Amino acid sequence: MNKFMVVTRQVIRKNIKSPAYLFSLFFPVLIIAVIALFAFITNKTNQTPTIAITSNNVALRNALVESPTHGDYRVNKAISSERVAEKRLSHEKIDGYLNVTTTGQTVSAVYRQRTNGNSLDSDTLKNNLNTLKLRQAAQQLGLTAKQLQQLFAPASYKTQNVAYQNGVVRRQKSNQQGANLVVAFVVTFLIYMFIAMYTSMIAQETATEKGSHIMEILVSSVSPVTQFFGKVTGMLALIVLQVIITGIAGLIGMQYFNHNISFLGDFSFSQIQPGMVSVLVAYFVLGVMLYTVIAAMLGSMVTRQEEVSQALSPLTTVGMLAYVASFIAVNSNSLLIRIGSYVPFLSQSLMPVRYAVGNAALSEVWVSVAIAAIALVLMTWIACRVYQQHVLDYSNRRHWYQFGRKRRA
Amino acid sequence: MLTVANLTKRFGPKQGVEDEAFTIQQGEIMGLIGQNGAGKTTTFRMILNLLQPDSGTVLWQGHPLTKADYNTVGFLPEERGLYTRMSIQDQVVYFAALRGQQPAVTRKALPQWMARFNVKGKLTDKIKDLSKGNQQKVQLIATLIHQPKLIILDEPFSGLDPVNAQLLEDSIIEMKQNGASIIFSSHDMANVERISDHLLMLRNGETVLSGTPDEIRSQFGNTRVRLRSPLDRAALVAFPGVNDVQQRGNAYELTLDNEAVGHDLFKAATSQGYIPEFSQEPPSLDEIFRIEVANHE
Ligand SMILES: Nc1ncnc2c1ncn2[C@@H]1O[C@H](COP(=O)(O)OP(=O)(O)OP(=O)(O)O)[C@@H](O)[C@H]1O
Ligand SMILES: [Mg+2]
């Protein structure tokens, strides 16, 4: 087994065994499970109500009893008189009853329900009643079925969203844009979370090794370059693992709750363009890795573990600003936002959102991705050099403090 | 074979190591002694390339130490460092893997090493739950378990009780018999003298003593006598050529002007026949250490 792999595996093993990491890894699964449990319990306690239907118009009553219930209620067909229904209601045998009175052309209905019974979602029942009433009226007017259909055909109503790109209209189906934006938001948030998490993980680890002088053993066993790449690769593997677990949890969750959560109502994965998916994956990997690499470098520059968060703070601040700016990017396409969407360390938050709302074309996105990729290569090279120089540097604290002082000045 | 020649390192105006030179053959143990700040740790760091010398060379088997040699090195740093949240087994397996030893091999050998060093703890115990001495022993195991050929131990005896120090001495001797070149530092002159084939004393980075323990001690002459005889304190103080008389229990320790005084002393002490103790030796290493330090102040 070569030493690069030894280091990589160690990074993975060590974190996989840490309860804190495992918790964060399975946090989305936990959330989904909690919501599922909650939904399950509410479904259990809120069962379909059993009702009775009574009327002075027997034909209408029978037709209503036979109408489709869509699972919203169950009809106790045996009860046909108001008196019996009231008695059953008082004995809590039924949850409520509908009494329909027809006088001439007028149809009026009263639904009496127990306050302690299962509540009725009355939409279906109302629709059924209206349909029957209309049919009755149409019959009396002597209309044919076709005339009836014409009469009640609703007017067509559609929303079209347009975005202008250099003065040219770009068409996007409205729900497609919605889906893109939802996914862009979720992914931008996750990228930010991952950045915060993995930068601190790798920096802590490096600083601990340096602070506890484990580094002297490491450096006399493995070259710092191998060590650096082994660590970064281990982190990459953990990131990919977490993306996969989070992705699967998200997918299952969305399928499961499609009907329960209104804003996901007309959300479907088929609406997300393949371009969008590759863009997001690219930013996920490049964005998080950029930060991770720099964090490893910063971790090697401090002398004690306690200095880590201070050393990391400029980096995490940049990440947070980029994240906050992504909200502005939804409604604004200002010069600053446009430039920012090409700048490494910012682009992973801004460009996905700009693309999702139709403010950037796919070609522009790939330019920004390419810039991020070049930046990653460059930063990795720089970080590796710094790491190499600083992992054993205990005495010379000048580097860091000089750097810190310059920044503050 | 490790060959160190003309090794020099300065830290600004401070002297780290000055023109240091020695050779350690296979199956040889070199003991490095010297006051705090003498340059022992600096020497080790330069051997391992952890620190760049200003001048001089370090050759291992005739070539500079490179990545390819890392697997044959066993290094116990001065400041101990272990991953405190790892289990004993994971920790040792990882360090050994970094030296190129397969995990399966390490796992198989580990129980014997745990028994040999009498480590109090299970393989699955976390490092942080061990006592300091036991952590130290785990670190020693991690240093030696891959059967290194170049062993560098920076104060390996510090923190060990006499029984465990003996166990470590035995292990170092065994490594030597397996053909390893070993260099270690210590402030305990007794165990340095017991196990070192060669001895080097540094003072402010300069080499002030070098040779086998016997050679070094005999340089100072056979001028120490320990005596139990009918001669009393007054007689000893008055004896010509005797410089200093110290009473230790019912024995006396004397410092002589020169070796020959011992002959006269022996005659006088045994003039009435049997005496229980007479021994004439060079000064102890402890004493030589103090003499050397005092000499240069
Ligand atoms: N990184 C460094 N920067 C500046 N000076 C250093 C550095 N490392 C060591 N020194 C100095 O070099 C000298 C030798 O130090 P070294 O650590 O080798 O001593 P030592 O013999 O190991 O002492 P001890 O017995 O206390 O461990 C000391 O004066 C020390 O202050
Ligand atoms: Mg030292």
Tab-separated table of N, CA, C and O in Angstrom, chain A residues 38-115:
chain	number	residue	atom	x	y	z
A	38	PHE	N	-43.504	12.328	12.053
A	38	PHE	CA	-44.498	13.328	12.376
A	38	PHE	C	-45.730	13.168	11.484
A	38	PHE	O	-46.864	13.127	11.950
A	39	ALA	N	-45.482	13.014	10.172
A	39	ALA	CA	-46.574	12.840	9.208
A	39	ALA	C	-47.365	11.579	9.528
A	39	ALA	O	-48.592	11.559	9.476
A	40	PHE	N	-46.612	10.532	9.891
A	40	PHE	CA	-47.239	9.260	10.204
A	40	PHE	C	-48.188	9.415	11.390
A	40	PHE	O	-49.332	8.977	11.359
A	41	ILE	N	-47.692	10.089	12.426
A	41	ILE	CA	-48.502	10.260	13.633
A	41	ILE	C	-49.746	11.101	13.348
A	41	ILE	O	-50.851	10.749	13.743
A	42	THR	N	-49.584	12.203	12.615
A	42	THR	CA	-50.752	13.047	12.341
A	42	THR	C	-51.766	12.297	11.480
A	42	THR	O	-52.964	12.444	11.659
A	43	ASN	N	-51.268	11.464	10.549
A	43	ASN	CA	-52.186	10.669	9.727
A	43	ASN	C	-52.981	9.702	10.583
A	43	ASN	O	-54.165	9.504	10.394
A	44	LYS	N	-52.265	9.116	11.537
A	44	LYS	CA	-52.885	8.143	12.428
A	44	LYS	C	-54.026	8.774	13.212
A	44	LYS	O	-55.122	8.241	13.290
A	45	THR	N	-53.786	9.934	13.794
A	45	THR	CA	-54.780	10.536	14.670
A	45	THR	C	-55.896	11.191	13.869
A	45	THR	O	-56.999	11.347	14.346
A	46	ASN	N	-55.618	11.579	12.639
A	46	ASN	CA	-56.621	12.270	11.849
A	46	ASN	C	-57.144	11.329	10.758
A	46	ASN	O	-56.699	11.340	9.634
A	47	GLN	N	-58.122	10.496	11.150
A	47	GLN	CA	-58.610	9.520	10.190
A	47	GLN	C	-59.745	10.101	9.357
A	47	GLN	O	-60.262	11.178	9.638
A	48	THR	N	-60.114	9.359	8.322
A	48	THR	CA	-61.212	9.787	7.461
A	48	THR	C	-62.512	9.793	8.255
A	48	THR	O	-62.808	8.832	8.949
A	49	PRO	N	-63.265	10.867	8.176
A	49	PRO	CA	-64.514	10.921	8.938
A	49	PRO	C	-65.611	10.052	8.296
A	49	PRO	O	-65.650	9.905	7.075
A	50	THR	N	-66.439	9.492	9.141
A	50	THR	CA	-67.607	8.752	8.656
A	50	THR	C	-68.813	9.678	8.807
A	50	THR	O	-69.038	10.239	9.884
A	51	ILE	N	-69.546	9.826	7.716
A	51	ILE	CA	-70.682	10.755	7.773
A	51	ILE	C	-71.961	10.071	7.267
A	51	ILE	O	-71.897	8.973	6.712
A	52	ALA	N	-73.048	10.730	7.505
A	52	ALA	CA	-74.324	10.261	6.934
A	52	ALA	C	-74.882	11.369	6.045
A	52	ALA	O	-74.528	12.538	6.215
A	53	ILE	N	-75.708	10.988	5.052
A	53	ILE	CA	-76.321	11.996	4.186
A	53	ILE	C	-77.833	11.774	4.204
A	53	ILE	O	-78.309	10.659	3.996
A	54	THR	N	-78.524	12.846	4.511
A	54	THR	CA	-79.995	12.748	4.533
A	54	THR	C	-80.552	13.871	3.670
A	54	THR	O	-79.869	14.886	3.450
A	55	SER	N	-81.768	13.666	3.157
A	55	SER	CA	-82.364	14.700	2.302
A	55	SER	C	-83.860	14.461	2.145
A	55	SER	O	-84.334	13.325	2.320
A	56	ASN	N	-84.551	15.518	1.837
A	56	ASN	CA	-85.961	15.349	1.505
A	56	ASN	C	-86.118	14.922	0.038
A	56	ASN	O	-87.178	14.571	-0.412
A	57	ASN	N	-85.028	14.981	-0.747
A	57	ASN	CA	-85.033	14.566	-2.137
A	57	ASN	C	-84.283	13.234	-2.239
A	57	ASN	O	-83.054	13.200	-2.227
A	58	VAL	N	-85.015	12.123	-2.284
A	58	VAL	CA	-84.405	10.793	-2.212
A	58	VAL	C	-83.445	10.556	-3.367
A	58	VAL	O	-82.336	10.031	-3.178
A	59	ALA	N	-83.840	10.961	-4.594
A	59	ALA	CA	-82.998	10.733	-5.768
A	59	ALA	C	-81.656	11.441	-5.598
A	59	ALA	O	-80.584	10.858	-5.820
A	60	LEU	N	-81.760	12.719	-5.172
A	60	LEU	CA	-80.536	13.496	-4.973
A	60	LEU	C	-79.657	12.862	-3.894
A	60	LEU	O	-78.453	12.732	-4.020
A	61	ARG	N	-80.288	12.441	-2.813
A	61	ARG	CA	-79.546	11.841	-1.693
A	61	ARG	C	-78.794	10.602	-2.162
A	61	ARG	O	-77.592	10.449	-1.890
A	62	ASN	N	-79.514	9.706	-2.924
A	62	ASN	CA	-78.873	8.473	-3.383
A	62	ASN	C	-77.709	8.775	-4.329
A	62	ASN	O	-76.644	8.151	-4.246
A	63	ALA	N	-77.936	9.764	-5.219
A	63	ALA	CA	-76.871	10.123	-6.164
A	63	ALA	C	-75.643	10.626	-5.408
A	63	ALA	O	-74.499	10.286	-5.730
A	64	LEU	N	-75.901	11.423	-4.376
A	64	LEU	CA	-74.791	11.994	-3.597
A	64	LEU	C	-74.028	10.904	-2.840
A	64	LEU	O	-72.804	10.912	-2.768
A	65	VAL	N	-74.821	9.958	-2.303
A	65	VAL	CA	-74.194	8.844	-1.576
A	65	VAL	C	-73.271	8.065	-2.499
A	65	VAL	O	-72.187	7.626	-2.097
A	66	GLU	N	-73.672	7.926	-3.766
A	66	GLU	CA	-72.885	7.123	-4.714
A	66	GLU	C	-71.726	7.901	-5.342
A	66	GLU	O	-70.892	7.325	-6.029
A	67	SER	N	-71.716	9.224	-5.151
A	67	SER	CA	-70.644	10.024	-5.763
A	67	SER	C	-69.267	9.609	-5.219
A	67	SER	O	-69.168	9.172	-4.072
A	68	PRO	N	-68.200	9.787	-6.032
A	68	PRO	CA	-66.844	9.408	-5.568
A	68	PRO	C	-66.403	10.285	-4.390
A	68	PRO	O	-66.644	11.489	-4.383
A	69	THR	N	-65.766	9.636	-3.392
A	69	THR	CA	-65.401	10.373	-2.178
A	69	THR	C	-63.938	10.804	-2.172
A	69	THR	O	-63.521	11.596	-1.332
A	70	HIS	N	-63.128	10.279	-3.109
A	70	HIS	CA	-61.681	10.559	-3.159
A	70	HIS	C	-60.991	10.343	-1.824
A	70	HIS	O	-60.006	10.989	-1.501
A	71	GLY	N	-61.595	9.438	-1.045
A	71	GLY	CA	-60.952	9.113	0.233
A	71	GLY	C	-61.069	10.193	1.286
A	71	GLY	O	-60.468	10.098	2.346
A	72	ASP	N	-61.873	11.253	0.999
A	72	ASP	CA	-61.975	12.338	1.975
A	72	ASP	C	-62.972	12.027	3.088
A	72	ASP	O	-62.884	12.567	4.179
A	73	TYR	N	-63.926	11.176	2.794
A	73	TYR	CA	-64.914	10.790	3.815
A	73	TYR	C	-65.507	9.432	3.462
A	73	TYR	O	-65.327	8.924	2.354
A	74	ARG	N	-66.163	8.857	4.438
A	74	ARG	CA	-66.826	7.577	4.223
A	74	ARG	C	-68.309	7.792	4.565
A	74	ARG	O	-68.626	8.496	5.538
A	75	VAL	N	-69.217	7.218	3.722
A	75	VAL	CA	-70.647	7.434	3.957
A	75	VAL	C	-71.271	6.179	4.570
A	75	VAL	O	-71.063	5.070	4.084
A	76	ASN	N	-71.951	6.386	5.670
A	76	ASN	CA	-72.739	5.296	6.245
A	76	ASN	C	-74.092	5.305	5.536
A	76	ASN	O	-74.970	6.109	5.820
A	77	LYS	N	-74.228	4.368	4.546
A	77	LYS	CA	-75.393	4.420	3.659
A	77	LYS	C	-76.696	4.061	4.368
A	77	LYS	O	-77.781	4.460	3.944
A	78	ALA	N	-76.612	3.281	5.451
A	78	ALA	CA	-77.817	2.803	6.133
A	78	ALA	C	-78.633	3.934	6.748
A	78	ALA	O	-79.846	3.829	6.886
A	79	ILE	N	-77.945	5.021	7.092
A	79	ILE	CA	-78.654	6.117	7.759
A	79	ILE	C	-79.250	7.052	6.704
A	79	ILE	O	-78.516	7.639	5.906
A	80	SER	N	-80.593	7.145	6.697
A	80	SER	CA	-81.191	7.991	5.671
A	80	SER	C	-82.105	9.072	6.234
A	80	SER	O	-82.487	9.996	5.537
A	81	SER	N	-82.395	8.962	7.522
A	81	SER	CA	-83.267	10.011	8.077
A	81	SER	C	-82.496	10.890	9.043
A	81	SER	O	-81.544	10.449	9.703
A	82	GLU	N	-82.925	12.169	9.084
A	82	GLU	CA	-82.239	13.150	9.913
A	82	GLU	C	-82.291	12.752	11.388
A	82	GLU	O	-81.323	12.918	12.123
A	83	ARG	N	-83.414	12.159	11.773
A	83	ARG	CA	-83.601	11.789	13.174
A	83	ARG	C	-82.581	10.733	13.602
A	83	ARG	O	-81.893	10.883	14.608
A	84	VAL	N	-82.476	9.679	12.751
A	84	VAL	CA	-81.516	8.610	13.065
A	84	VAL	C	-80.092	9.175	13.062
A	84	VAL	O	-79.281	8.886	13.942
A	85	ALA	N	-79.819	10.018	12.052
A	85	ALA	CA	-78.476	10.584	11.927
A	85	ALA	C	-78.086	11.361	13.183
A	85	ALA	O	-76.996	11.201	13.726
A	86	GLU	N	-79.048	12.190	13.689
A	86	GLU	CA	-78.782	12.990	14.879
A	86	GLU	C	-78.479	12.088	16.078
A	86	GLU	O	-77.545	12.341	16.855
A	87	LYS	N	-79.275	10.979	16.157
A	87	LYS	CA	-79.095	10.051	17.271
A	87	LYS	C	-77.714	9.388	17.200
A	87	LYS	O	-76.980	9.300	18.191
A	88	ARG	N	-77.362	8.955	15.964
A	88	ARG	CA	-76.052	8.317	15.788
A	88	ARG	C	-74.904	9.283	16.115
A	88	ARG	O	-73.890	8.896	16.675
A	89	LEU	N	-75.161	10.541	15.740
A	89	LEU	CA	-74.133	11.542	16.014
A	89	LEU	C	-73.938	11.687	17.518
A	89	LEU	O	-72.819	11.746	18.024
A	90	SER	N	-75.057	11.683	18.235
A	90	SER	CA	-74.959	11.859	19.690
A	90	SER	C	-74.290	10.652	20.332
A	90	SER	O	-73.654	10.774	21.363
A	91	HIS	N	-74.425	9.490	19.717
A	91	HIS	CA	-73.745	8.298	20.255
A	91	HIS	C	-72.320	8.177	19.737
A	91	HIS	O	-71.680	7.153	19.950
A	92	GLU	N	-71.875	9.200	19.007
A	92	GLU	CA	-70.522	9.231	18.452
A	92	GLU	C	-70.250	8.066	17.510
A	92	GLU	O	-69.139	7.559	17.407
A	93	LYS	N	-71.305	7.589	16.811
A	93	LYS	CA	-71.104	6.519	15.842
A	93	LYS	C	-70.626	7.113	14.521
A	93	LYS	O	-69.969	6.460	13.728
A	94	ILE	N	-71.047	8.340	14.255
A	94	ILE	CA	-70.590	9.033	13.047
A	94	ILE	C	-69.984	10.375	13.457
A	94	ILE	O	-70.169	10.839	14.581
A	95	ASP	N	-69.172	10.943	12.510
A	95	ASP	CA	-68.491	12.199	12.840
A	95	ASP	C	-69.321	13.426	12.464
A	95	ASP	O	-69.053	14.527	12.933
A	96	GLY	N	-70.329	13.197	11.586
A	96	GLY	CA	-71.163	14.322	11.191
A	96	GLY	C	-72.182	13.858	10.163
A	96	GLY	O	-72.097	12.721	9.682
A	97	TYR	N	-73.173	14.696	9.871
A	97	TYR	CA	-74.091	14.318	8.785
A	97	TYR	C	-74.499	15.551	8.006
A	97	TYR	O	-74.516	16.659	8.518
A	98	LEU	N	-74.778	15.296	6.710
A	98	LEU	CA	-75.159	16.383	5.818
A	98	LEU	C	-76.651	16.268	5.542
A	98	LEU	O	-77.129	15.209	5.129
A	99	ASN	N	-77.340	17.351	5.817
A	99	ASN	CA	-78.768	17.343	5.524
A	99	ASN	C	-79.020	18.292	4.354
A	99	ASN	O	-78.750	19.488	4.446
A	100	VAL	N	-79.536	17.718	3.224
A	100	VAL	CA	-79.761	18.522	2.026
A	100	VAL	C	-81.267	18.760	1.863
A	100	VAL	O	-82.054	17.823	1.931
A	101	THR	N	-81.636	20.034	1.700
A	101	THR	CA	-83.049	20.367	1.516
A	101	THR	C	-83.226	20.987	0.144
A	101	THR	O	-82.521	21.936	-0.200
A	102	THR	N	-84.162	20.424	-0.646
A	102	THR	CA	-84.459	21.067	-1.929
A	102	THR	C	-85.851	21.666	-1.859
A	102	THR	O	-86.810	21.001	-1.478
A	103	THR	N	-85.931	22.970	-2.201
A	103	THR	CA	-87.230	23.626	-2.316
A	103	THR	C	-87.248	24.305	-3.667
A	103	THR	O	-86.478	25.257	-3.876
A	104	GLY	N	-88.048	23.762	-4.599
A	104	GLY	CA	-88.047	24.296	-5.969
A	104	GLY	C	-86.672	24.141	-6.574
A	104	GLY	O	-86.117	23.048	-6.591
A	105	GLN	N	-86.092	25.284	-7.030
A	105	GLN	CA	-84.781	25.226	-7.668
A	105	GLN	C	-83.644	25.333	-6.643
A	105	GLN	O	-82.492	25.094	-6.967
A	106	THR	N	-84.008	25.707	-5.429
A	106	THR	CA	-82.957	25.951	-4.439
A	106	THR	C	-82.543	24.661	-3.753
A	106	THR	O	-83.371	23.854	-3.363
A	107	VAL	N	-81.225	24.530	-3.624
A	107	VAL	CA	-80.682	23.402	-2.863
A	107	VAL	C	-79.851	23.969	-1.727
A	107	VAL	O	-78.933	24.761	-1.963
A	108	SER	N	-80.225	23.619	-0.514
A	108	SER	CA	-79.384	24.082	0.594
A	108	SER	C	-78.981	22.894	1.453
A	108	SER	O	-79.759	21.964	1.642
A	109	ALA	N	-77.730	22.945	1.925
A	109	ALA	CA	-77.205	21.817	2.702
A	109	ALA	C	-76.581	22.323	3.985
A	109	ALA	O	-75.994	23.400	4.026
A	110	VAL	N	-76.790	21.512	5.046
A	110	VAL	CA	-76.174	21.859	6.329
A	110	VAL	C	-75.361	20.655	6.791
A	110	VAL	O	-75.848	19.528	6.782
A	111	TYR	N	-74.094	20.897	7.130
A	111	TYR	CA	-73.279	19.800	7.669
A	111	TYR	C	-73.102	20.002	9.150
A	111	TYR	O	-72.584	21.013	9.600
A	112	ARG	N	-73.608	19.026	9.910
A	112	ARG	CA	-73.444	19.092	11.366
A	112	ARG	C	-72.355	18.117	11.772
A	112	ARG	O	-72.411	16.938	11.442
A	113	GLN	N	-71.378	18.629	12.497
A	113	GLN	CA	-70.291	17.729	12.912
A	113	GLN	C	-70.011	17.853	14.391
A	113	GLN	O	-70.249	18.892	14.996
A	114	ARG	N	-69.503	16.738	14.923
A	114	ARG	CA	-69.070	16.734	16.315
A	114	ARG	C	-67.740	17.470	16.400
A	114	ARG	O	-66.853	17.259	15.582
A	115	THR	N	-67.578	18.334	17.417
A	115	THR	CA	-66.296	19.038	17.529
A	115	THR	C	-65.182	18.086	17.910
A	115	THR	O	-64.019	18.329	17.610
